[in-house]
Amino acid sequence: MENFLPLRRELKEHWVYSDSQYLHLWLEILFNARYSTESKTEVHKGVMYTLNRGEFLFSRPSYAKRLGMTDNRVRKCIDLMLKDNMIVKVGSLGRNKPTIYKVTNYDEYNSSPTETVGVEETEGFSTNSKPTENQLKTNSPPLKKIEKKEKIEKKDINNKRSKLKFETIHLKLAELLFKKIKENNPNAKKPNLESWANTFRLMIESDKRDGKEIQDIILWCQSHHFWYQNILSADKLRKQYDRLKLQMLDDGGQKNERNQSSYEQDYSKYDFYKSGEL
């Protein structure tokens, strides 16, 4: 139904939930994406375009102004959503003009009109009036059946999403990084390890980084006299990855400057390559 948008609880575990502006932008996208299965053709400043179900017209300056964000913040968030395959680019209206994007798997966020028509129309309910007591009694059994079916479908979707989000290997890398940070700073606050795990997933799947190499760099940088103070999150490690790798190689590969015995112990424990996890 067009007048509401169901949100699932696992959204709280997604990286977009960790930043209020990112979350606001994501919700704005979901609300603005075309709901109807019928295509709609419009004209924007003399340019004709067509939107299909799940697609939306995006102008960075317009969204930034409406949501109170900077252009750079909006650009960064859109880039992250593209990398995470939350949205895909469909086309552009031209240079310095809006872009058409599509929400990936849009049907997971909105049931199609044909699936919801049975609740609103065939059961005798009107969107503009409240159901009578007799209607509630008459329609209760069909509504319960529909709710049961929706719960089963949502459970299947949740199971698929949990597998796609991150695996054990990614979580282990997140745990290893926090463990080494905690050794350097016992007062370090525990981060959202699932969010970190998702970052490591992106590093392996999108950036094409080797899991064993990531492990080596984590252990090396957290033992380095300079980098242990600067690499305090998975995102920071991802951003500085190439520089860290080059410096680690210059320093002799798996060199540990601050605690050699700790390094050897953790290397054996977290050697994913030997354990067959990579």
PDB file of C-alpha atoms in Angstrom:
ATOM      1  CA  MET A   1       0.000   0.000   0.000  1.00  0.00           C
ATOM      2  CA  GLU A   2       1.308   3.436  -0.943  1.00  0.00           C
ATOM      3  CA  ASN A   3       0.558   5.123   2.380  1.00  0.00           C
ATOM      4  CA  PHE A   4       3.128   3.209   4.458  1.00  0.00           C
ATOM      5  CA  LEU A   5       6.618   1.742   4.188  1.00  0.00           C
ATOM      6  CA  PRO A   6       7.453  -1.321   6.325  1.00  0.00           C
ATOM      7  CA  LEU A   7      10.869  -1.257   8.027  1.00  0.00           C
ATOM      8  CA  ARG A   8      12.573  -4.371   9.373  1.00  0.00           C
ATOM      9  CA  ARG A   9      14.422  -4.556  12.673  1.00  0.00           C
ATOM     10  CA  GLU A  10      17.666  -5.717  11.031  1.00  0.00           C
ATOM     11  CA  LEU A  11      18.022  -2.178   9.692  1.00  0.00           C
ATOM     12  CA  LYS A  12      19.552  -1.376  13.117  1.00  0.00           C
ATOM     13  CA  GLU A  13      22.444  -3.720  12.299  1.00  0.00           C
ATOM     14  CA  HIS A  14      23.151  -2.139   8.904  1.00  0.00           C
ATOM     15  CA  TRP A  15      25.953   0.414   8.492  1.00  0.00           C
ATOM     16  CA  VAL A  16      23.490   3.034   7.236  1.00  0.00           C
ATOM     17  CA  TYR A  17      21.831   3.054  10.684  1.00  0.00           C
ATOM     18  CA  SER A  18      25.060   4.128  12.411  1.00  0.00           C
ATOM     19  CA  ASP A  19      24.834   7.657  10.961  1.00  0.00           C
ATOM     20  CA  SER A  20      21.631   9.671  11.366  1.00  0.00           C
ATOM     21  CA  GLN A  21      22.198  11.607   8.126  1.00  0.00           C
ATOM     22  CA  TYR A  22      22.875   8.434   6.135  1.00  0.00           C
ATOM     23  CA  LEU A  23      19.737   6.860   7.603  1.00  0.00           C
ATOM     24  CA  HIS A  24      17.689   9.971   6.762  1.00  0.00           C
ATOM     25  CA  LEU A  25      18.942   9.880   3.172  1.00  0.00           C
ATOM     26  CA  TRP A  26      18.166   6.165   2.825  1.00  0.00           C
ATOM     27  CA  LEU A  27      14.610   6.633   4.111  1.00  0.00           C
ATOM     28  CA  GLU A  28      14.138   9.614   1.786  1.00  0.00           C
ATOM     29  CA  ILE A  29      15.210   7.423  -1.141  1.00  0.00           C
ATOM     30  CA  LEU A  30      12.785   4.649  -0.165  1.00  0.00           C
ATOM     31  CA  PHE A  31       9.928   7.127   0.155  1.00  0.00           C
ATOM     32  CA  ASN A  32      10.724   8.813  -3.168  1.00  0.00           C
ATOM     33  CA  ALA A  33      11.199   5.642  -5.207  1.00  0.00           C
ATOM     34  CA  ARG A  34       8.281   4.991  -7.554  1.00  0.00           C
ATOM     35  CA  TYR A  35       5.832   2.587  -5.967  1.00  0.00           C
ATOM     36  CA  SER A  36       3.476   1.757  -8.832  1.00  0.00           C
ATOM     37  CA  THR A  37       4.251  -1.066 -11.245  1.00  0.00           C
ATOM     38  CA  GLU A  38       3.149   1.245 -14.068  1.00  0.00           C
ATOM     39  CA  SER A  39       5.856   3.442 -15.618  1.00  0.00           C
ATOM     40  CA  LYS A  40       5.480   7.197 -15.362  1.00  0.00           C
ATOM     41  CA  THR A  41       6.850   9.723 -17.860  1.00  0.00           C
ATOM     42  CA  GLU A  42       7.593  13.275 -16.748  1.00  0.00           C
ATOM     43  CA  VAL A  43       9.512  16.324 -17.945  1.00  0.00           C
ATOM     44  CA  HIS A  44      12.312  17.997 -15.984  1.00  0.00           C
ATOM     45  CA  LYS A  45      13.567  21.326 -17.353  1.00  0.00           C
ATOM     46  CA  GLY A  46      12.717  20.363 -20.901  1.00  0.00           C
ATOM     47  CA  VAL A  47      14.066  16.787 -20.626  1.00  0.00           C
ATOM     48  CA  MET A  48      11.617  13.883 -20.779  1.00  0.00           C
ATOM     49  CA  TYR A  49      12.316  10.843 -18.604  1.00  0.00           C
ATOM     50  CA  THR A  50      10.485   7.712 -17.460  1.00  0.00           C
ATOM     51  CA  LEU A  51      10.484   6.172 -13.984  1.00  0.00           C
ATOM     52  CA  ASN A  52       9.716   2.500 -13.405  1.00  0.00           C
ATOM     53  CA  ARG A  53       8.921   0.767 -10.108  1.00  0.00           C
ATOM     54  CA  GLY A  54      11.697   1.240  -7.569  1.00  0.00           C
ATOM     55  CA  GLU A  55      13.369   4.074  -9.520  1.00  0.00           C
ATOM     56  CA  PHE A  56      13.836   7.652  -8.335  1.00  0.00           C
ATOM     57  CA  LEU A  57      15.156  10.916  -9.735  1.00  0.00           C
ATOM     58  CA  PHE A  58      18.166  12.123  -7.760  1.00  0.00           C
ATOM     59  CA  SER A  59      19.727  15.585  -7.616  1.00  0.00           C
ATOM     60  CA  ARG A  60      22.538  15.883  -5.084  1.00  0.00           C
ATOM     61  CA  PRO A  61      22.093  19.632  -4.392  1.00  0.00           C
ATOM     62  CA  SER A  62      18.343  19.188  -4.000  1.00  0.00           C
ATOM     63  CA  TYR A  63      18.675  16.276  -1.549  1.00  0.00           C
ATOM     64  CA  ALA A  64      21.462  18.023   0.364  1.00  0.00           C
ATOM     65  CA  LYS A  65      19.382  21.163   0.844  1.00  0.00           C
ATOM     66  CA  ARG A  66      16.234  19.259   1.775  1.00  0.00           C
ATOM     67  CA  LEU A  67      17.998  17.032   4.331  1.00  0.00           C
ATOM     68  CA  GLY A  68      20.381  19.645   5.706  1.00  0.00           C
ATOM     69  CA  MET A  69      23.477  17.772   4.502  1.00  0.00           C
ATOM     70  CA  THR A  70      26.565  18.923   2.615  1.00  0.00           C
ATOM     71  CA  ASP A  71      27.054  17.923  -1.010  1.00  0.00           C
ATOM     72  CA  ASN A  72      30.120  15.895  -0.036  1.00  0.00           C
ATOM     73  CA  ARG A  73      28.225  13.941   2.624  1.00  0.00           C
ATOM     74  CA  VAL A  74      25.453  13.117   0.171  1.00  0.00           C
ATOM     75  CA  ARG A  75      27.986  12.098  -2.489  1.00  0.00           C
ATOM     76  CA  LYS A  76      29.875   9.862  -0.048  1.00  0.00           C
ATOM     77  CA  CYS A  77      26.705   8.142   1.128  1.00  0.00           C
ATOM     78  CA  ILE A  78      25.470   7.530  -2.429  1.00  0.00           C
ATOM     79  CA  ASP A  79      28.876   6.067  -3.354  1.00  0.00           C
ATOM     80  CA  LEU A  80      28.688   3.712  -0.364  1.00  0.00           C
ATOM     81  CA  MET A  81      25.174   2.638  -1.300  1.00  0.00           C
ATOM     82  CA  LEU A  82      26.325   1.922  -4.855  1.00  0.00           C
ATOM     83  CA  LYS A  83      29.286  -0.115  -3.583  1.00  0.00           C
ATOM     84  CA  ASP A  84      27.017  -2.056  -1.238  1.00  0.00           C
ATOM     85  CA  ASN A  85      24.558  -2.673  -4.096  1.00  0.00           C
ATOM     86  CA  MET A  86      21.722  -0.962  -2.223  1.00  0.00           C
ATOM     87  CA  ILE A  87      21.021   1.127  -5.331  1.00  0.00           C
ATOM     88  CA  VAL A  88      22.105   0.984  -8.979  1.00  0.00           C
ATOM     89  CA  LYS A  89      22.482   3.746 -11.537  1.00  0.00           C
ATOM     90  CA  VAL A  90      19.942   3.596 -14.360  1.00  0.00           C
ATOM     91  CA  GLY A  91      20.811   6.703 -16.377  1.00  0.00           C
ATOM     92  CA  SER A  92      21.250  10.468 -16.392  1.00  0.00           C
ATOM     93  CA  LEU A  93      19.217  13.340 -17.827  1.00  0.00           C
ATOM     94  CA  GLY A  94      22.430  14.980 -18.978  1.00  0.00           C
ATOM     95  CA  ARG A  95      25.481  16.806 -17.702  1.00  0.00           C
ATOM     96  CA  ASN A  96      24.862  18.687 -14.427  1.00  0.00           C
ATOM     97  CA  LYS A  97      21.325  17.275 -14.398  1.00  0.00           C
ATOM     98  CA  PRO A  98      19.566  14.740 -12.156  1.00  0.00           C
ATOM     99  CA  THR A  99      20.384  11.044 -12.267  1.00  0.00           C
ATOM    100  CA  ILE A 100      17.964   8.122 -12.225  1.00  0.00           C
ATOM    101  CA  TYR A 101      18.767   5.403  -9.692  1.00  0.00           C
ATOM    102  CA  LYS A 102      16.917   2.235  -8.766  1.00  0.00           C
ATOM    103  CA  VAL A 103      16.552   0.670  -5.317  1.00  0.00           C
ATOM    104  CA  THR A 104      17.929  -2.866  -5.528  1.00  0.00           C
ATOM    105  CA  ASN A 105      15.379  -5.526  -4.566  1.00  0.00           C
ATOM    106  CA  TYR A 106      12.730  -2.855  -4.141  1.00  0.00           C
ATOM    107  CA  ASP A 107      10.012  -5.495  -3.655  1.00  0.00           C
ATOM    108  CA  GLU A 108      11.626  -6.417  -0.333  1.00  0.00           C
ATOM    109  CA  TYR A 109      10.709  -2.959   0.980  1.00  0.00           C
ATOM    110  CA  ASN A 110       7.256  -2.754  -0.601  1.00  0.00           C
ATOM    111  CA  SER A 111       4.734  -5.413  -1.480  1.00  0.00           C
ATOM    112  CA  SER A 112       3.319  -5.034  -4.950  1.00  0.00           C
ATOM    113  CA  PRO A 113      -0.170  -3.541  -5.376  1.00  0.00           C
ATOM    114  CA  THR A 114      -1.567  -6.918  -6.491  1.00  0.00           C
ATOM    115  CA  GLU A 115      -0.438  -8.497  -3.214  1.00  0.00           C
ATOM    116  CA  THR A 116      -2.094  -5.854  -1.022  1.00  0.00           C
ATOM    117  CA  VAL A 117      -5.315  -5.294  -2.948  1.00  0.00           C
ATOM    118  CA  GLY A 118      -6.953  -8.191  -1.109  1.00  0.00           C
ATOM    119  CA  VAL A 119      -6.648  -6.358   2.200  1.00  0.00           C
ATOM    120  CA  GLU A 120      -7.899  -2.981   1.031  1.00  0.00           C
ATOM    121  CA  GLU A 121     -10.521  -3.756  -1.604  1.00  0.00           C
ATOM    122  CA  THR A 122     -11.781  -7.336  -1.704  1.00  0.00           C
ATOM    123  CA  GLU A 123     -12.218  -7.437   2.064  1.00  0.00           C
ATOM    124  CA  GLY A 124     -14.545  -4.421   2.000  1.00  0.00           C
ATOM    125  CA  PHE A 125     -12.121  -1.937   3.581  1.00  0.00           C
ATOM    126  CA  SER A 126     -11.760   1.618   2.365  1.00  0.00           C
ATOM    127  CA  THR A 127      -8.605   3.717   2.755  1.00  0.00           C
ATOM    128  CA  ASN A 128     -10.798   6.694   3.666  1.00  0.00           C
ATOM    129  CA  SER A 129     -13.007   5.067   6.297  1.00  0.00           C
ATOM    130  CA  LYS A 130     -12.648   2.829   9.330  1.00  0.00           C
ATOM    131  CA  PRO A 131     -13.971  -0.751   9.106  1.00  0.00           C
ATOM    132  CA  THR A 132     -17.180  -1.507  10.923  1.00  0.00           C
ATOM    133  CA  GLU A 133     -17.341  -4.074  13.727  1.00  0.00           C
ATOM    134  CA  ASN A 134     -19.097  -6.539  11.366  1.00  0.00           C
ATOM    135  CA  GLN A 135     -16.384  -6.073   8.771  1.00  0.00           C
ATOM    136  CA  LEU A 136     -13.683  -6.802  11.348  1.00  0.00           C
ATOM    137  CA  LYS A 137     -15.399 -10.036  12.360  1.00  0.00           C
ATOM    138  CA  THR A 138     -15.985 -11.092   8.766  1.00  0.00           C
ATOM    139  CA  ASN A 139     -12.501 -10.297   7.581  1.00  0.00           C
ATOM    140  CA  SER A 140     -10.412 -11.556  10.502  1.00  0.00           C
ATOM    141  CA  PRO A 141      -9.622 -15.076   9.141  1.00  0.00           C
ATOM    142  CA  PRO A 142      -8.350 -13.897   5.694  1.00  0.00           C
ATOM    143  CA  LEU A 143      -6.233 -11.167   7.301  1.00  0.00           C
ATOM    144  CA  LYS A 144      -4.577 -13.656   9.653  1.00  0.00           C
ATOM    145  CA  LYS A 145      -3.679 -15.897   6.723  1.00  0.00           C
ATOM    146  CA  ILE A 146      -2.103 -12.981   4.900  1.00  0.00           C
ATOM    147  CA  GLU A 147      -0.111 -11.973   7.992  1.00  0.00           C
ATOM    148  CA  LYS A 148       1.206 -15.520   8.384  1.00  0.00           C
ATOM    149  CA  LYS A 149       2.306 -15.630   4.763  1.00  0.00           C
ATOM    150  CA  GLU A 150       4.053 -12.245   5.095  1.00  0.00           C
ATOM    151  CA  LYS A 151       5.908 -13.408   8.217  1.00  0.00           C
ATOM    152  CA  ILE A 152       7.201 -16.484   6.380  1.00  0.00           C
ATOM    153  CA  GLU A 153       8.329 -14.350   3.431  1.00  0.00           C
ATOM    154  CA  LYS A 154      10.043 -11.841   5.752  1.00  0.00           C
ATOM    155  CA  LYS A 155      11.843 -14.678   7.555  1.00  0.00           C
ATOM    156  CA  ASP A 156      13.176 -16.010   4.256  1.00  0.00           C
ATOM    157  CA  ILE A 157      14.350 -12.526   3.268  1.00  0.00           C
ATOM    158  CA  ASN A 158      16.027 -12.030   6.662  1.00  0.00           C
ATOM    159  CA  ASN A 159      17.881 -15.326   6.317  1.00  0.00           C
ATOM    160  CA  LYS A 160      19.129 -14.366   2.868  1.00  0.00           C
ATOM    161  CA  ARG A 161      20.250 -10.945   4.085  1.00  0.00           C
ATOM    162  CA  SER A 162      22.175 -12.328   7.056  1.00  0.00           C
ATOM    163  CA  LYS A 163      24.182 -14.552   4.707  1.00  0.00           C
ATOM    164  CA  LEU A 164      24.882 -11.723   2.316  1.00  0.00           C
ATOM    165  CA  LYS A 165      25.853  -9.196   4.959  1.00  0.00           C
ATOM    166  CA  PHE A 166      28.998 -10.817   6.356  1.00  0.00           C
ATOM    167  CA  GLU A 167      30.434 -14.218   7.192  1.00  0.00           C
ATOM    168  CA  THR A 168      32.430 -15.595  10.137  1.00  0.00           C
ATOM    169  CA  ILE A 169      35.727 -14.652   8.509  1.00  0.00           C
ATOM    170  CA  HIS A 170      34.728 -10.977   8.346  1.00  0.00           C
ATOM    171  CA  LEU A 171      33.608 -10.956  11.979  1.00  0.00           C
ATOM    172  CA  LYS A 172      36.876 -12.577  13.076  1.00  0.00           C
ATOM    173  CA  LEU A 173      38.845  -9.834  11.368  1.00  0.00           C
ATOM    174  CA  ALA A 174      36.711  -7.231  13.164  1.00  0.00           C
ATOM    175  CA  GLU A 175      37.267  -8.970  16.503  1.00  0.00           C
ATOM    176  CA  LEU A 176      41.011  -9.166  15.877  1.00  0.00           C
ATOM    177  CA  LEU A 177      41.290  -5.440  15.112  1.00  0.00           C
ATOM    178  CA  PHE A 178      39.354  -4.468  18.237  1.00  0.00           C
ATOM    179  CA  LYS A 179      41.362  -6.917  20.368  1.00  0.00           C
ATOM    180  CA  LYS A 180      44.640  -5.287  19.308  1.00  0.00           C
ATOM    181  CA  ILE A 181      43.211  -1.776  19.784  1.00  0.00           C
ATOM    182  CA  LYS A 182      42.056  -2.800  23.264  1.00  0.00           C
ATOM    183  CA  GLU A 183      45.551  -4.042  24.118  1.00  0.00           C
ATOM    184  CA  ASN A 184      46.972  -0.647  23.214  1.00  0.00           C
ATOM    185  CA  ASN A 185      44.172   1.250  24.942  1.00  0.00           C
ATOM    186  CA  PRO A 186      42.275  -0.720  27.645  1.00  0.00           C
ATOM    187  CA  ASN A 187      39.693   2.094  27.829  1.00  0.00           C
ATOM    188  CA  ALA A 188      38.733   1.805  24.149  1.00  0.00           C
ATOM    189  CA  LYS A 189      34.965   1.563  23.721  1.00  0.00           C
ATOM    190  CA  LYS A 190      33.610  -1.505  21.989  1.00  0.00           C
ATOM    191  CA  PRO A 191      32.436  -0.598  18.456  1.00  0.00           C
ATOM    192  CA  ASN A 192      29.663  -2.119  16.381  1.00  0.00           C
ATOM    193  CA  LEU A 193      31.596  -5.240  15.387  1.00  0.00           C
ATOM    194  CA  GLU A 194      28.969  -6.231  12.835  1.00  0.00           C
ATOM    195  CA  SER A 195      29.432  -2.901  11.086  1.00  0.00           C
ATOM    196  CA  TRP A 196      33.185  -3.491  11.087  1.00  0.00           C
ATOM    197  CA  ALA A 197      32.624  -7.006   9.762  1.00  0.00           C
ATOM    198  CA  ASN A 198      30.606  -5.566   6.892  1.00  0.00           C
ATOM    199  CA  THR A 199      33.504  -3.212   6.101  1.00  0.00           C
ATOM    200  CA  PHE A 200      35.881  -6.176   5.931  1.00  0.00           C
ATOM    201  CA  ARG A 201      33.375  -7.933   3.665  1.00  0.00           C
ATOM    202  CA  LEU A 202      33.478  -4.959   1.317  1.00  0.00           C
ATOM    203  CA  MET A 203      37.270  -4.958   1.410  1.00  0.00           C
ATOM    204  CA  ILE A 204      37.397  -8.612   0.370  1.00  0.00           C
ATOM    205  CA  GLU A 205      34.494  -8.647  -2.085  1.00  0.00           C
ATOM    206  CA  SER A 206      34.531  -5.136  -3.577  1.00  0.00           C
ATOM    207  CA  ASP A 207      38.145  -4.023  -3.085  1.00  0.00           C
ATOM    208  CA  LYS A 208      39.477  -7.520  -3.907  1.00  0.00           C
ATOM    209  CA  ARG A 209      41.734  -7.596  -0.842  1.00  0.00           C
ATOM    210  CA  ASP A 210      43.162 -10.899   0.382  1.00  0.00           C
ATOM    211  CA  GLY A 211      41.860 -11.978   3.784  1.00  0.00           C
ATOM    212  CA  LYS A 212      45.218 -13.240   5.030  1.00  0.00           C
ATOM    213  CA  GLU A 213      46.864 -10.003   3.908  1.00  0.00           C
ATOM    214  CA  ILE A 214      44.251  -7.981   5.827  1.00  0.00           C
ATOM    215  CA  GLN A 215      45.069 -10.049   8.906  1.00  0.00           C
ATOM    216  CA  ASP A 216      48.791  -9.353   8.479  1.00  0.00           C
ATOM    217  CA  ILE A 217      48.203  -5.619   8.143  1.00  0.00           C
ATOM    218  CA  ILE A 218      45.958  -5.516  11.227  1.00  0.00           C
ATOM    219  CA  LEU A 219      48.605  -7.188  13.365  1.00  0.00           C
ATOM    220  CA  TRP A 220      51.412  -5.098  11.894  1.00  0.00           C
ATOM    221  CA  CYS A 221      49.749  -1.677  12.141  1.00  0.00           C
ATOM    222  CA  GLN A 222      48.613  -2.244  15.734  1.00  0.00           C
ATOM    223  CA  SER A 223      52.251  -2.995  16.628  1.00  0.00           C
ATOM    224  CA  HIS A 224      53.654   0.006  14.752  1.00  0.00           C
ATOM    225  CA  HIS A 225      54.839   3.049  16.756  1.00  0.00           C
ATOM    226  CA  PHE A 226      52.825   5.448  14.543  1.00  0.00           C
ATOM    227  CA  TRP A 227      49.919   3.531  13.016  1.00  0.00           C
ATOM    228  CA  TYR A 228      48.595   1.995  16.239  1.00  0.00           C
ATOM    229  CA  GLN A 229      47.455   5.494  17.237  1.00  0.00           C
ATOM    230  CA  ASN A 230      45.796   6.203  13.891  1.00  0.00           C
ATOM    231  CA  ILE A 231      44.111   2.980  12.763  1.00  0.00           C
ATOM    232  CA  LEU A 232      41.256   2.805  15.258  1.00  0.00           C
ATOM    233  CA  SER A 233      38.452   1.504  13.060  1.00  0.00           C
ATOM    234  CA  ALA A 234      37.789  -0.802  10.111  1.00  0.00           C
ATOM    235  CA  ASP A 235      36.876   2.178   7.916  1.00  0.00           C
ATOM    236  CA  LYS A 236      40.189   3.884   8.699  1.00  0.00           C
ATOM    237  CA  LEU A 237      42.102   0.714   7.880  1.00  0.00           C
ATOM    238  CA  ARG A 238      40.247   0.401   4.589  1.00  0.00           C
ATOM    239  CA  LYS A 239      40.999   4.009   3.684  1.00  0.00           C
ATOM    240  CA  GLN A 240      44.732   3.723   4.449  1.00  0.00           C
ATOM    241  CA  TYR A 241      45.109   0.140   3.194  1.00  0.00           C
ATOM    242  CA  ASP A 242      47.479   0.722   0.251  1.00  0.00           C
ATOM    243  CA  ARG A 243      49.761   2.978   2.275  1.00  0.00           C
ATOM    244  CA  LEU A 244      49.844   0.491   5.159  1.00  0.00           C
ATOM    245  CA  LYS A 245      50.657  -2.377   2.816  1.00  0.00           C
ATOM    246  CA  LEU A 246      53.569  -0.544   1.188  1.00  0.00           C
ATOM    247  CA  GLN A 247      55.041   0.541   4.506  1.00  0.00           C
ATOM    248  CA  MET A 248      54.650  -2.945   5.974  1.00  0.00           C
ATOM    249  CA  LEU A 249      56.585  -4.387   3.018  1.00  0.00           C
ATOM    250  CA  ASP A 250      59.263  -1.702   3.392  1.00  0.00           C
ATOM    251  CA  ASP A 251      59.608  -2.587   7.068  1.00  0.00           C
ATOM    252  CA  GLY A 252      60.154  -6.253   6.272  1.00  0.00           C
ATOM    253  CA  GLY A 253      56.749  -7.806   5.730  1.00  0.00           C
ATOM    254  CA  GLN A 254      55.432  -9.147   9.045  1.00  0.00           C
ATOM    255  CA  LYS A 255      57.602  -7.007  11.283  1.00  0.00           C
ATOM    256  CA  ASN A 256      56.359  -6.255  14.793  1.00  0.00           C
ATOM    257  CA  GLU A 257      58.008  -3.318  16.474  1.00  0.00           C
ATOM    258  CA  ARG A 258      56.278  -3.286  19.843  1.00  0.00           C
ATOM    259  CA  ASN A 259      55.395  -6.824  20.931  1.00  0.00           C
ATOM    260  CA  GLN A 260      56.835  -9.727  18.949  1.00  0.00           C
ATOM    261  CA  SER A 261      55.511 -12.550  21.163  1.00  0.00           C
ATOM    262  CA  SER A 262      51.976 -11.153  21.099  1.00  0.00           C
ATOM    263  CA  TYR A 263      52.162 -10.906  17.333  1.00  0.00           C
ATOM    264  CA  GLU A 264      53.258 -14.531  16.881  1.00  0.00           C
ATOM    265  CA  GLN A 265      50.538 -15.770  19.208  1.00  0.00           C
ATOM    266  CA  ASP A 266      47.771 -13.862  17.442  1.00  0.00           C
ATOM    267  CA  TYR A 267      49.108 -14.682  13.990  1.00  0.00           C
ATOM    268  CA  SER A 268      48.770 -18.384  14.733  1.00  0.00           C
ATOM    269  CA  LYS A 269      45.292 -17.958  16.196  1.00  0.00           C
ATOM    270  CA  TYR A 270      43.974 -15.812  13.378  1.00  0.00           C
ATOM    271  CA  ASP A 271      45.782 -17.489  10.461  1.00  0.00           C
ATOM    272  CA  PHE A 272      42.613 -17.887   8.359  1.00  0.00           C
ATOM    273  CA  TYR A 273      44.573 -19.155   5.369  1.00  0.00           C
ATOM    274  CA  LYS A 274      45.894 -22.196   7.232  1.00  0.00           C
ATOM    275  CA  SER A 275      42.562 -22.881   8.891  1.00  0.00           C
ATOM    276  CA  GLY A 276      40.927 -23.185   5.512  1.00  0.00           C
ATOM    277  CA  GLU A 277      38.559 -20.254   5.971  1.00  0.00           C
ATOM    278  CA  LEU A 278      40.046 -18.388   3.014  1.00  0.00           C
TER     279      LEU A 278
END
